[in-house]
Tab-separated table of C-alpha atoms in Angstrom:
chain	number	residue	atom	x	y	z
A	1	MET	CA	24.557	46.425	-43.536
A	2	LEU	CA	22.815	48.354	-40.728
A	3	ARG	CA	21.008	50.540	-43.359
A	4	ARG	CA	19.614	47.358	-44.951
A	5	LEU	CA	18.153	46.296	-41.594
A	6	LEU	CA	16.246	49.535	-40.899
A	7	PRO	CA	13.130	48.746	-42.982
A	8	LEU	CA	12.627	45.552	-40.960
A	9	VAL	CA	12.668	47.582	-37.720
A	10	ALA	CA	9.557	49.536	-38.705
A	11	LEU	CA	7.689	46.428	-39.775
A	12	LEU	CA	8.377	44.690	-36.490
A	13	ALA	CA	6.501	47.273	-34.348
A	14	PRO	CA	3.924	45.477	-32.253
A	15	ALA	CA	0.396	45.274	-33.654
A	16	ALA	CA	-1.116	46.853	-30.553
A	17	PRO	CA	0.295	49.560	-28.260
A	18	GLY	CA	1.944	48.251	-25.114
A	19	ALA	CA	2.408	44.676	-26.495
A	20	ALA	CA	6.068	44.785	-25.610
A	21	GLN	CA	7.249	45.512	-22.073
A	22	PRO	CA	10.275	47.689	-21.214
A	23	PRO	CA	13.473	46.035	-20.018
A	24	SER	CA	13.164	44.513	-16.545
A	25	ARG	CA	14.547	46.457	-13.634
A	26	MET	CA	14.310	43.660	-11.108
A	27	PRO	CA	16.964	43.939	-8.431
A	28	ALA	CA	19.715	41.269	-8.532
A	29	ASP	CA	18.754	39.768	-5.164
A	30	ALA	CA	14.981	39.957	-5.562
A	31	PRO	CA	13.332	36.533	-5.206
A	32	ALA	CA	12.063	35.127	-8.545
A	33	ARG	CA	8.495	33.829	-8.535
A	34	TYR	CA	6.698	31.151	-10.469
A	35	HIS	CA	4.387	32.069	-13.302
A	36	PRO	CA	1.785	29.280	-13.938
A	37	MET	CA	1.263	28.317	-17.477
A	38	PRO	CA	-2.074	29.456	-18.831
A	39	PRO	CA	-4.620	26.961	-20.052
A	40	LEU	CA	-3.580	25.228	-23.254
A	41	ARG	CA	-6.278	26.925	-25.287
A	42	VAL	CA	-5.074	30.355	-24.124
A	43	GLN	CA	-1.504	29.322	-24.938
A	44	ALA	CA	-2.527	28.221	-28.392
A	45	ASP	CA	-4.409	31.390	-29.136
A	46	GLN	CA	-1.392	33.532	-28.116
A	47	MET	CA	0.981	31.391	-30.148
A	48	GLN	CA	-1.270	31.666	-33.231
A	49	GLU	CA	-1.073	35.428	-32.964
A	50	TRP	CA	2.734	35.221	-32.881
A	51	VAL	CA	2.878	33.028	-35.987
A	52	ALA	CA	0.525	35.329	-37.850
A	53	ALA	CA	2.558	38.423	-36.832
A	54	ARG	CA	5.775	36.840	-38.080
A	55	LEU	CA	4.216	35.808	-41.417
A	56	ASP	CA	2.574	39.221	-41.823
A	57	ARG	CA	5.471	41.381	-40.891
A	58	VAL	CA	8.757	39.537	-40.735
A	59	LEU	CA	8.614	37.386	-43.877
A	60	PRO	CA	7.606	40.160	-46.334
A	61	ALA	CA	10.473	42.345	-45.128
A	62	LEU	CA	13.022	39.513	-45.398
A	63	MET	CA	11.940	38.530	-48.852
A	64	GLU	CA	12.331	42.129	-49.930
A	65	GLU	CA	15.707	42.533	-48.220
A	66	TYR	CA	17.113	39.391	-49.929
A	67	ASP	CA	15.174	39.987	-53.243
A	68	VAL	CA	13.385	36.678	-53.083
A	69	ASP	CA	10.405	36.242	-55.455
A	70	MET	CA	9.299	32.836	-54.353
A	71	TRP	CA	10.198	30.506	-51.483
A	72	ILE	CA	9.147	26.853	-51.666
A	73	LEU	CA	9.117	24.547	-48.640
A	74	SER	CA	8.291	20.895	-49.290
A	75	MET	CA	8.320	18.090	-46.760
A	76	ARG	CA	6.694	14.849	-45.605
A	77	GLU	CA	5.376	13.674	-42.291
A	78	TYR	CA	8.250	13.186	-39.827
A	79	GLY	CA	10.694	14.796	-42.259
A	80	GLU	CA	9.698	18.362	-41.457
A	81	ASP	CA	11.828	21.345	-42.568
A	82	PRO	CA	13.137	23.203	-39.497
A	83	VAL	CA	11.221	26.279	-40.652
A	84	PHE	CA	7.971	24.230	-40.392
A	85	TRP	CA	7.581	24.850	-36.611
A	86	SER	CA	7.892	28.610	-37.154
A	87	ILE	CA	5.124	28.902	-39.717
A	88	VAL	CA	2.392	26.502	-38.539
A	89	SER	CA	-0.325	26.728	-35.863
A	90	PRO	CA	0.389	25.437	-32.381
A	91	THR	CA	-2.241	22.719	-32.970
A	92	THR	CA	-0.161	21.236	-35.740
A	93	PHE	CA	2.269	18.514	-34.560
A	94	ALA	CA	3.621	17.201	-37.926
A	95	ALA	CA	3.488	17.756	-41.631
A	96	ARG	CA	0.699	15.956	-43.544
A	97	ARG	CA	1.466	13.165	-46.109
A	98	ARG	CA	3.213	15.880	-47.946
A	99	SER	CA	3.067	19.545	-47.161
A	100	ILE	CA	4.192	22.115	-49.676
A	101	TYR	CA	4.134	25.791	-48.768
A	102	LEU	CA	4.637	28.474	-51.435
A	103	PHE	CA	5.462	32.045	-50.546
A	104	THR	CA	5.323	34.550	-53.478
A	105	ARG	CA	6.200	38.198	-53.170
A	106	ARG	CA	3.608	40.454	-54.777
A	107	GLU	CA	4.267	43.886	-56.392
A	108	ASP	CA	2.778	45.703	-53.373
A	109	GLY	CA	5.252	44.026	-51.035
A	110	THR	CA	2.828	41.565	-49.479
A	111	VAL	CA	3.374	37.812	-49.653
A	112	GLU	CA	0.894	35.242	-51.011
A	113	ARG	CA	0.886	32.139	-48.802
A	114	LEU	CA	-0.347	28.865	-50.305
A	115	ALA	CA	-0.532	25.382	-48.861
A	116	LEU	CA	-0.609	22.368	-51.259
A	117	GLY	CA	-1.469	19.684	-48.813
A	118	GLY	CA	-2.365	19.955	-45.091
A	119	THR	CA	-4.569	22.703	-43.760
A	120	SER	CA	-4.854	26.413	-43.876
A	121	GLN	CA	-3.287	26.535	-40.354
A	122	GLY	CA	-6.226	28.483	-38.965
A	123	GLY	CA	-6.327	30.893	-41.933
A	124	LEU	CA	-2.627	31.532	-42.171
A	125	PHE	CA	-2.547	29.898	-45.657
A	126	GLU	CA	-4.775	29.578	-48.606
A	127	THR	CA	-5.086	25.801	-49.004
A	128	TYR	CA	-5.773	23.717	-52.103
A	129	ARG	CA	-7.765	20.486	-52.022
A	130	SER	CA	-8.085	17.760	-54.663
A	131	PRO	CA	-11.010	17.888	-57.156
A	132	ARG	CA	-11.421	14.168	-56.460
A	133	PRO	CA	-14.143	13.273	-53.961
A	134	ALA	CA	-13.249	11.129	-51.046
A	135	PRO	CA	-15.462	8.193	-49.942
A	136	THR	CA	-16.992	10.490	-47.333
A	137	GLY	CA	-18.147	12.829	-50.012
A	138	GLU	CA	-15.657	15.562	-49.058
A	139	GLN	CA	-12.784	16.603	-51.302
A	140	ALA	CA	-9.705	14.358	-51.013
A	141	GLU	CA	-6.352	15.801	-50.061
A	142	LEU	CA	-3.791	16.577	-52.726
A	143	TRP	CA	-1.294	13.834	-53.122
A	144	GLY	CA	1.403	12.469	-55.419
A	145	ASP	CA	1.495	13.547	-59.091
A	146	GLU	CA	-1.602	15.633	-58.545
A	147	GLN	CA	0.279	17.734	-55.971
A	148	TRP	CA	3.352	18.144	-58.259
A	149	ARG	CA	1.216	19.111	-61.306
A	150	LEU	CA	-0.551	21.815	-59.266
A	151	LEU	CA	2.768	23.127	-58.020
A	152	ASN	CA	4.030	23.447	-61.573
A	153	GLU	CA	0.852	25.252	-62.629
A	154	ILE	CA	1.119	27.763	-59.823
A	155	VAL	CA	4.826	28.393	-60.362
A	156	THR	CA	4.177	28.883	-64.099
A	157	ASP	CA	1.344	31.269	-63.416
A	158	ARG	CA	3.332	33.363	-60.926
A	159	ASP	CA	6.464	33.156	-63.111
A	160	PRO	CA	8.970	34.218	-60.428
A	161	SER	CA	12.370	35.481	-61.519
A	162	ASN	CA	14.024	33.470	-58.728
A	163	ILE	CA	12.993	30.632	-56.396
A	164	VAL	CA	14.689	29.874	-53.075
A	165	LEU	CA	14.850	26.248	-51.835
A	166	ASN	CA	16.247	25.285	-48.409
A	167	ILE	CA	19.510	23.641	-49.384
A	168	ASP	CA	22.655	24.604	-47.453
A	169	ASP	CA	25.774	22.866	-46.178
A	170	THR	CA	26.414	25.350	-43.259
A	171	TRP	CA	23.007	26.004	-41.701
A	172	ALA	CA	20.745	23.215	-40.637
A	173	PHE	CA	17.881	25.705	-40.389
A	174	ALA	CA	18.227	26.372	-44.141
A	175	ASP	CA	18.800	22.744	-45.175
A	176	GLY	CA	15.420	21.193	-44.648
A	177	LEU	CA	14.815	19.813	-48.145
A	178	GLY	CA	15.348	16.083	-48.017
A	179	ALA	CA	17.268	14.343	-50.756
A	180	GLY	CA	14.292	12.424	-52.173
A	181	GLU	CA	12.021	15.404	-51.728
A	182	ARG	CA	14.504	17.577	-53.636
A	183	GLU	CA	14.547	15.179	-56.588
A	184	ALA	CA	10.736	15.150	-56.798
A	185	LEU	CA	10.508	18.933	-56.413
A	186	GLU	CA	13.085	19.652	-59.049
A	187	ALA	CA	11.294	17.309	-61.502
A	188	ALA	CA	8.051	19.094	-60.858
A	189	LEU	CA	9.639	22.494	-61.476
A	190	GLY	CA	10.982	21.473	-64.789
A	191	GLU	CA	14.143	22.708	-66.557
A	192	ARG	CA	12.798	26.235	-67.072
A	193	TYR	CA	12.218	26.999	-63.418
A	194	LEU	CA	15.059	24.850	-62.117
A	195	GLU	CA	17.420	27.351	-63.744
A	196	ARG	CA	15.912	30.048	-61.556
A	197	VAL	CA	16.486	28.271	-58.265
A	198	ARG	CA	18.981	29.874	-55.956
A	199	ARG	CA	20.194	29.359	-52.450
A	200	GLU	CA	19.618	32.057	-49.873
A	201	PRO	CA	20.069	30.543	-46.382
A	202	ARG	CA	19.607	33.906	-44.639
A	203	LEU	CA	15.895	33.827	-45.521
A	204	ALA	CA	15.270	30.783	-43.410
A	205	THR	CA	17.776	31.566	-40.688
A	206	ASP	CA	16.743	35.164	-40.232
A	207	TYR	CA	13.044	34.343	-40.334
A	208	ILE	CA	13.522	31.718	-37.524
A	209	ALA	CA	15.748	34.051	-35.603
A	210	THR	CA	13.538	37.210	-35.770
A	211	ARG	CA	11.285	37.786	-32.777
A	212	VAL	CA	8.245	40.035	-32.677
A	213	PRO	CA	7.818	42.201	-29.591
A	214	GLU	CA	4.540	40.478	-28.648
A	215	MET	CA	6.552	37.438	-27.586
A	216	MET	CA	8.672	39.192	-24.920
A	217	PRO	CA	6.132	39.552	-22.058
A	218	ARG	CA	5.423	35.811	-22.050
A	219	TYR	CA	9.121	34.955	-22.519
A	220	ARG	CA	10.039	37.136	-19.520
A	221	GLU	CA	7.530	35.239	-17.324
A	222	VAL	CA	9.015	31.930	-18.457
A	223	MET	CA	12.484	33.216	-17.580
A	224	GLU	CA	11.455	34.279	-14.186
A	225	THR	CA	9.943	30.817	-13.652
A	226	VAL	CA	13.270	29.237	-14.682
A	227	HIS	CA	15.052	31.436	-12.148
A	228	ALA	CA	12.566	30.421	-9.460
A	229	ILE	CA	13.093	26.729	-10.301
A	230	ILE	CA	16.882	26.967	-10.005
A	231	SER	CA	16.592	29.010	-6.771
A	232	GLU	CA	14.485	26.287	-5.265
A	233	ALA	CA	16.781	23.535	-6.601
A	234	PHE	CA	19.824	25.176	-5.022
A	235	SER	CA	18.284	25.541	-1.556
A	236	ASN	CA	17.638	23.439	1.517
A	237	SER	CA	14.217	22.531	0.103
A	238	VAL	CA	15.955	20.195	-2.233
A	239	ILE	CA	19.568	19.752	-0.995
A	240	THR	CA	20.684	18.243	2.285
A	241	PRO	CA	24.466	18.568	2.502
A	242	GLY	CA	26.143	15.196	2.860
A	243	GLU	CA	23.092	13.279	1.565
A	244	THR	CA	21.727	14.757	-1.712
A	245	THR	CA	23.559	13.903	-4.932
A	246	THR	CA	23.981	15.895	-8.121
A	247	GLU	CA	21.739	13.367	-9.905
A	248	ASP	CA	19.057	13.850	-7.290
A	249	VAL	CA	18.898	17.532	-8.220
A	250	VAL	CA	18.964	16.799	-11.966
A	251	TRP	CA	15.830	14.640	-11.633
A	252	TRP	CA	14.172	17.126	-9.334
A	253	LEU	CA	14.636	19.789	-12.063
A	254	ARG	CA	13.171	17.451	-14.722
A	255	GLN	CA	10.155	16.567	-12.543
A	256	LYS	CA	9.544	20.176	-11.629
A	257	VAL	CA	9.493	21.232	-15.258
A	258	ASN	CA	7.058	18.445	-16.090
A	259	ASP	CA	4.816	19.393	-13.187
A	260	LEU	CA	4.699	22.938	-14.350
A	261	GLY	CA	3.505	22.023	-17.788
A	262	MET	CA	6.732	22.731	-19.638
A	263	THR	CA	9.384	20.460	-21.194
A	264	ALA	CA	13.141	20.293	-21.078
A	265	TRP	CA	14.967	20.431	-24.390
A	266	PHE	CA	18.055	18.704	-22.934
A	267	GLN	CA	18.865	16.737	-19.817
A	268	PRO	CA	19.881	19.238	-17.130
A	269	SER	CA	23.410	19.223	-15.782
A	270	VAL	CA	24.385	19.673	-12.181
A	271	SER	CA	27.952	19.539	-10.938
A	272	VAL	CA	30.218	20.727	-8.115
A	273	GLN	CA	33.638	22.266	-7.706
A	274	ARG	CA	35.435	22.284	-4.453
A	275	ALA	CA	38.781	22.843	-2.796
A	276	GLY	CA	39.519	19.163	-2.881
A	277	ASP	CA	39.122	16.601	-5.607
A	278	VAL	CA	35.706	15.749	-6.935
A	279	PRO	CA	34.912	12.049	-7.806
A	280	THR	CA	35.132	11.527	-11.548
A	281	ALA	CA	32.686	8.637	-11.679
A	282	GLY	CA	29.246	7.955	-10.271
A	283	GLU	CA	26.888	10.324	-8.504
A	284	VAL	CA	28.576	13.033	-6.473
A	285	VAL	CA	27.331	13.725	-3.004
A	286	ILE	CA	26.889	17.488	-2.411
A	287	GLU	CA	29.012	18.606	0.536
A	288	ARG	CA	29.485	21.790	2.539
A	289	GLY	CA	31.842	24.201	0.805
A	290	ASP	CA	30.842	23.093	-2.693
A	291	LEU	CA	30.410	25.447	-5.588
A	292	LEU	CA	27.256	24.349	-7.401
A	293	TRP	CA	26.500	24.735	-11.020
A	294	THR	CA	23.581	23.913	-13.325
A	295	ASP	CA	22.852	24.077	-17.026
A	296	PHE	CA	19.100	24.038	-17.479
A	297	GLY	CA	16.783	24.697	-20.503
A	298	VAL	CA	13.047	24.527	-20.836
A	299	VAL	CA	10.522	24.937	-23.650
A	300	ALA	CA	7.153	26.692	-23.092
A	301	GLN	CA	4.869	27.769	-25.885
A	302	ARG	CA	7.545	26.933	-28.419
A	303	LEU	CA	9.921	29.404	-26.652
A	304	SER	CA	13.279	27.930	-25.501
A	305	THR	CA	15.433	29.022	-22.551
A	306	ASP	CA	19.037	28.109	-21.653
A	307	THR	CA	20.357	29.179	-18.285
A	308	GLN	CA	23.427	28.479	-16.143
A	309	HIS	CA	23.474	29.546	-12.533
A	310	LEU	CA	25.860	29.154	-9.557
A	311	GLY	CA	25.102	28.147	-5.972
A	312	TYR	CA	27.143	27.641	-2.838
A	313	VAL	CA	26.796	25.272	0.130
A	314	LEU	CA	27.732	27.170	3.256
A	315	ARG	CA	30.321	25.488	5.611
A	316	GLU	CA	29.494	25.285	9.368
A	317	GLY	CA	29.892	28.751	10.775
A	318	GLU	CA	29.908	30.500	7.384
A	319	THR	CA	27.322	33.232	6.789
A	320	GLU	CA	28.435	34.263	3.256
A	321	VAL	CA	30.152	32.983	0.182
A	322	PRO	CA	33.986	33.102	0.350
A	323	ALA	CA	35.468	36.239	-1.092
A	324	GLY	CA	37.393	34.396	-3.795
A	325	LEU	CA	34.228	32.819	-5.234
A	326	ARG	CA	32.483	36.201	-5.052
A	327	ALA	CA	35.345	37.620	-7.078
A	328	CYS	CA	34.923	34.741	-9.605
A	329	MET	CA	31.312	35.657	-10.154
A	330	ARG	CA	32.201	39.365	-10.516
A	331	ALA	CA	34.604	38.339	-13.304
A	332	SER	CA	31.970	36.398	-15.152
A	333	ASN	CA	29.443	39.163	-14.632
A	334	ARG	CA	31.938	41.565	-16.181
A	335	MET	CA	32.361	39.248	-19.152
A	336	GLN	CA	28.597	39.244	-19.623
A	337	GLU	CA	28.590	43.034	-19.739
A	338	ILE	CA	31.419	43.171	-22.213
A	339	GLN	CA	29.890	40.537	-24.476
A	340	LEU	CA	26.493	42.156	-24.542
A	341	GLU	CA	28.006	45.591	-25.214
A	342	GLU	CA	29.965	44.286	-28.215
A	343	MET	CA	26.952	42.692	-29.905
A	344	THR	CA	26.311	45.586	-32.188
A	345	PRO	CA	23.830	45.026	-35.047
A	346	GLY	CA	25.645	44.726	-38.339
A	347	ARG	CA	28.686	43.008	-36.807
A	348	THR	CA	29.318	39.364	-37.336
A	349	GLY	CA	29.462	36.917	-34.399
A	350	ASN	CA	33.210	36.537	-34.989
A	351	GLU	CA	33.760	40.280	-34.847
A	352	ALA	CA	31.778	40.587	-31.611
A	353	LEU	CA	33.915	37.739	-30.154
A	354	ARG	CA	37.207	39.345	-31.066
A	355	ALA	CA	36.132	42.741	-29.755
A	356	ALA	CA	35.044	41.190	-26.434
A	357	GLN	CA	38.258	39.237	-26.148
A	358	ARG	CA	40.330	42.383	-26.606
A	359	ARG	CA	38.563	43.985	-23.723
A	360	MET	CA	38.954	40.947	-21.535
A	361	ALA	CA	42.589	40.938	-22.137
A	362	ALA	CA	42.909	44.640	-21.358
A	363	GLU	CA	41.057	44.105	-18.032
A	364	GLY	CA	43.064	40.924	-17.219
A	365	ILE	CA	40.137	38.608	-17.240
A	366	GLU	CA	40.713	34.988	-18.127
A	367	GLY	CA	37.818	33.007	-19.553
A	368	THR	CA	36.034	31.794	-22.643
A	369	LEU	CA	32.994	33.078	-24.584
A	370	TYR	CA	30.507	30.886	-26.439
A	371	SER	CA	27.189	32.710	-26.764
A	372	HIS	CA	24.461	31.621	-29.180
A	373	PRO	CA	21.043	32.669	-30.408
A	374	ILE	CA	17.904	31.235	-28.845
A	375	GLY	CA	14.211	31.360	-29.554
A	376	ASP	CA	12.334	28.718	-31.544
A	377	HIS	CA	15.250	26.416	-30.802
A	378	GLY	CA	17.614	26.250	-27.861
A	379	HIS	CA	20.699	26.545	-30.001
A	380	GLY	CA	18.962	28.905	-32.323
A	381	ALA	CA	19.346	30.405	-35.802
A	382	GLY	CA	21.768	33.237	-36.120
A	383	PRO	CA	25.507	33.961	-35.506
A	384	LEU	CA	27.564	31.999	-33.005
A	385	ILE	CA	29.861	34.132	-30.856
A	386	GLY	CA	32.662	31.639	-30.161
A	387	ARG	CA	32.448	28.047	-28.972
A	388	TRP	CA	33.970	26.616	-25.885
A	389	ASP	CA	36.440	24.776	-28.083
A	390	ALA	CA	36.746	27.504	-30.802
A	391	GLN	CA	37.923	30.750	-29.193
A	392	GLU	CA	39.573	31.763	-32.476
A	393	GLY	CA	36.095	32.138	-34.101
A	394	VAL	CA	33.672	29.852	-35.836
A	395	PRO	CA	33.887	29.777	-39.697
A	396	GLY	CA	30.501	30.027	-41.390
A	397	ARG	CA	28.138	30.243	-38.439
A	398	GLY	CA	30.255	32.840	-36.679
A	399	ASP	CA	30.310	34.968	-39.924
A	400	ALA	CA	26.554	35.570	-39.778
A	401	VAL	CA	25.449	39.096	-38.963
A	402	ILE	CA	23.874	40.175	-35.631
A	403	ARG	CA	20.461	41.672	-36.275
A	404	PRO	CA	17.884	43.656	-34.227
A	405	SER	CA	14.805	41.785	-32.881
A	406	THR	CA	16.773	38.744	-32.017
A	407	TRP	CA	17.378	36.815	-28.660
A	408	TYR	CA	20.684	35.341	-27.342
A	409	SER	CA	21.991	33.220	-24.607
A	410	ILE	CA	25.070	34.960	-23.250
A	411	GLU	CA	27.139	31.940	-22.306
A	412	LEU	CA	30.623	32.022	-20.905
A	413	GLN	CA	32.985	31.148	-18.080
A	414	ALA	CA	35.570	32.984	-16.013
A	415	THR	CA	38.604	31.177	-14.606
A	416	VAL	CA	39.751	32.637	-11.320
A	417	PRO	CA	42.189	31.428	-8.638
A	418	ILE	CA	40.463	31.064	-5.247
A	419	PRO	CA	42.619	31.992	-2.242
A	420	GLU	CA	40.384	29.966	0.090
A	421	TRP	CA	41.090	26.896	-2.110
A	422	ASP	CA	44.892	27.441	-1.745
A	423	GLY	CA	44.967	29.134	-5.134
A	424	ARG	CA	43.104	26.332	-6.950
A	425	THR	CA	41.041	27.818	-9.783
A	426	ALA	CA	37.274	27.824	-10.098
A	427	SER	CA	35.314	28.102	-13.324
A	428	CYS	CA	32.372	30.426	-12.936
A	429	ARG	CA	30.106	29.334	-15.785
A	430	GLN	CA	27.031	31.510	-16.369
A	431	GLU	CA	24.401	31.719	-19.067
A	432	GLU	CA	21.615	34.288	-19.236
A	433	GLU	CA	19.113	35.320	-21.830
A	434	ALA	CA	19.374	38.767	-23.443
A	435	TYR	CA	17.773	40.344	-26.440
A	436	LEU	CA	18.269	43.030	-29.081
A	437	ASP	CA	15.132	45.120	-29.475
A	438	GLU	CA	13.767	46.509	-32.692
A	439	ASN	CA	16.268	49.372	-32.599
A	440	GLY	CA	19.204	47.087	-31.844
A	441	ASP	CA	19.481	48.164	-28.190
A	442	ARG	CA	20.590	45.379	-25.800
A	443	HIS	CA	18.806	44.267	-22.646
A	444	TRP	CA	18.616	41.312	-20.317
A	445	VAL	CA	15.378	39.461	-20.648
A	446	LEU	CA	14.942	39.346	-16.897
A	447	ARG	CA	18.196	39.931	-15.103
A	448	ARG	CA	21.494	38.203	-14.848
A	449	GLN	CA	22.633	36.376	-11.673
A	450	GLU	CA	24.835	38.507	-9.481
A	451	VAL	CA	24.512	36.683	-6.163
A	452	PHE	CA	24.929	32.977	-5.394
A	453	HIS	CA	21.958	30.697	-4.581
A	454	LEU	CA	22.706	29.452	-1.057
A	455	VAL	CA	22.279	26.175	0.721
A	456	TRP	CA	22.633	26.601	4.499
């Protein structure tokens, strides 16, 4: 399998020297800083370059790898295929009345990109208009039978030996063809070409999952901003022990993200663990001696993050985190190292899970692993490496292969008895972004948390 991945590595080299940055060497205790979002127009220009790079370099390589002659995506407004957001311009917010995209592999390895309906997406696609004039005097948009007739003409002219449609019962990313849309598309193809239709979910999932190096510098800045937000949230700037509640911090996080021009892709979580019992209902007031935890994910320039960090509220007279909790974080840090080391390209997610679990058992570490891909989506396309409720492995999604040029959230928890809590256990839950570069080498996007955020 690794040999099959090698041609893609060469094609994913950045378009310009220096576009990708080397792995971060930021010290674990260095303060994170905020990176302001650039103006919207600058963001859009950068995102357009990313889409073009993926269509130019990633898609042809994948169509060759999986021997795909033609790929057809068909959708209507508000019923977009998951792939849609990875192939269109940042100024496009929905499909048109109907958008049909045809990708045809040429003999020279390049891919013809046609749009039947909608726009050229800033020159990314060759677009077809209707020969009918609109009342304004311009050409009308393709629609209805006119659209389907043209599709049949193009397919007949290109005469592909196989056609991939996005239909799959395992991967949502490769199952974007709606039921009604499928009926209309199959009727337009006709019996001759319907016989050539096959399912290849890896084309959609691997295209969505594959990153180009040009994305990393911006993603690293977003990640440092996320670290800075959490650091401020878990500080005396936001938390007053005995007064501030966990919900107060949740809504502070939401507001902060909004103020910075980003969005959250899920409602943040903030909770506490402590030596005594924690209320199971209502808002929890944060007290001294609490172990803090947050799960927090943002979206900036269509790039998703997913981060879990730990904090501690010092008791009166304390100047550092109790030794037992520090040992808990060391255990989860060690799990992070093991997990990342076992994510070898060519392995499946389930194989990486089992290999990491064997090493955890040998080192006497108790915990659970549930890492996932990230990128265009928070829970992204690609192999799952466990689930919190499926430590035996994940059939289907865990059987996908780990590939170079992909990003992951290394998500896990270590369960450790805390002597200062009379032996009561703490769950040190951490989540940090990592990536496999074009050669399959593994790195942290920014750094992983190794010291607690502190509230004094």
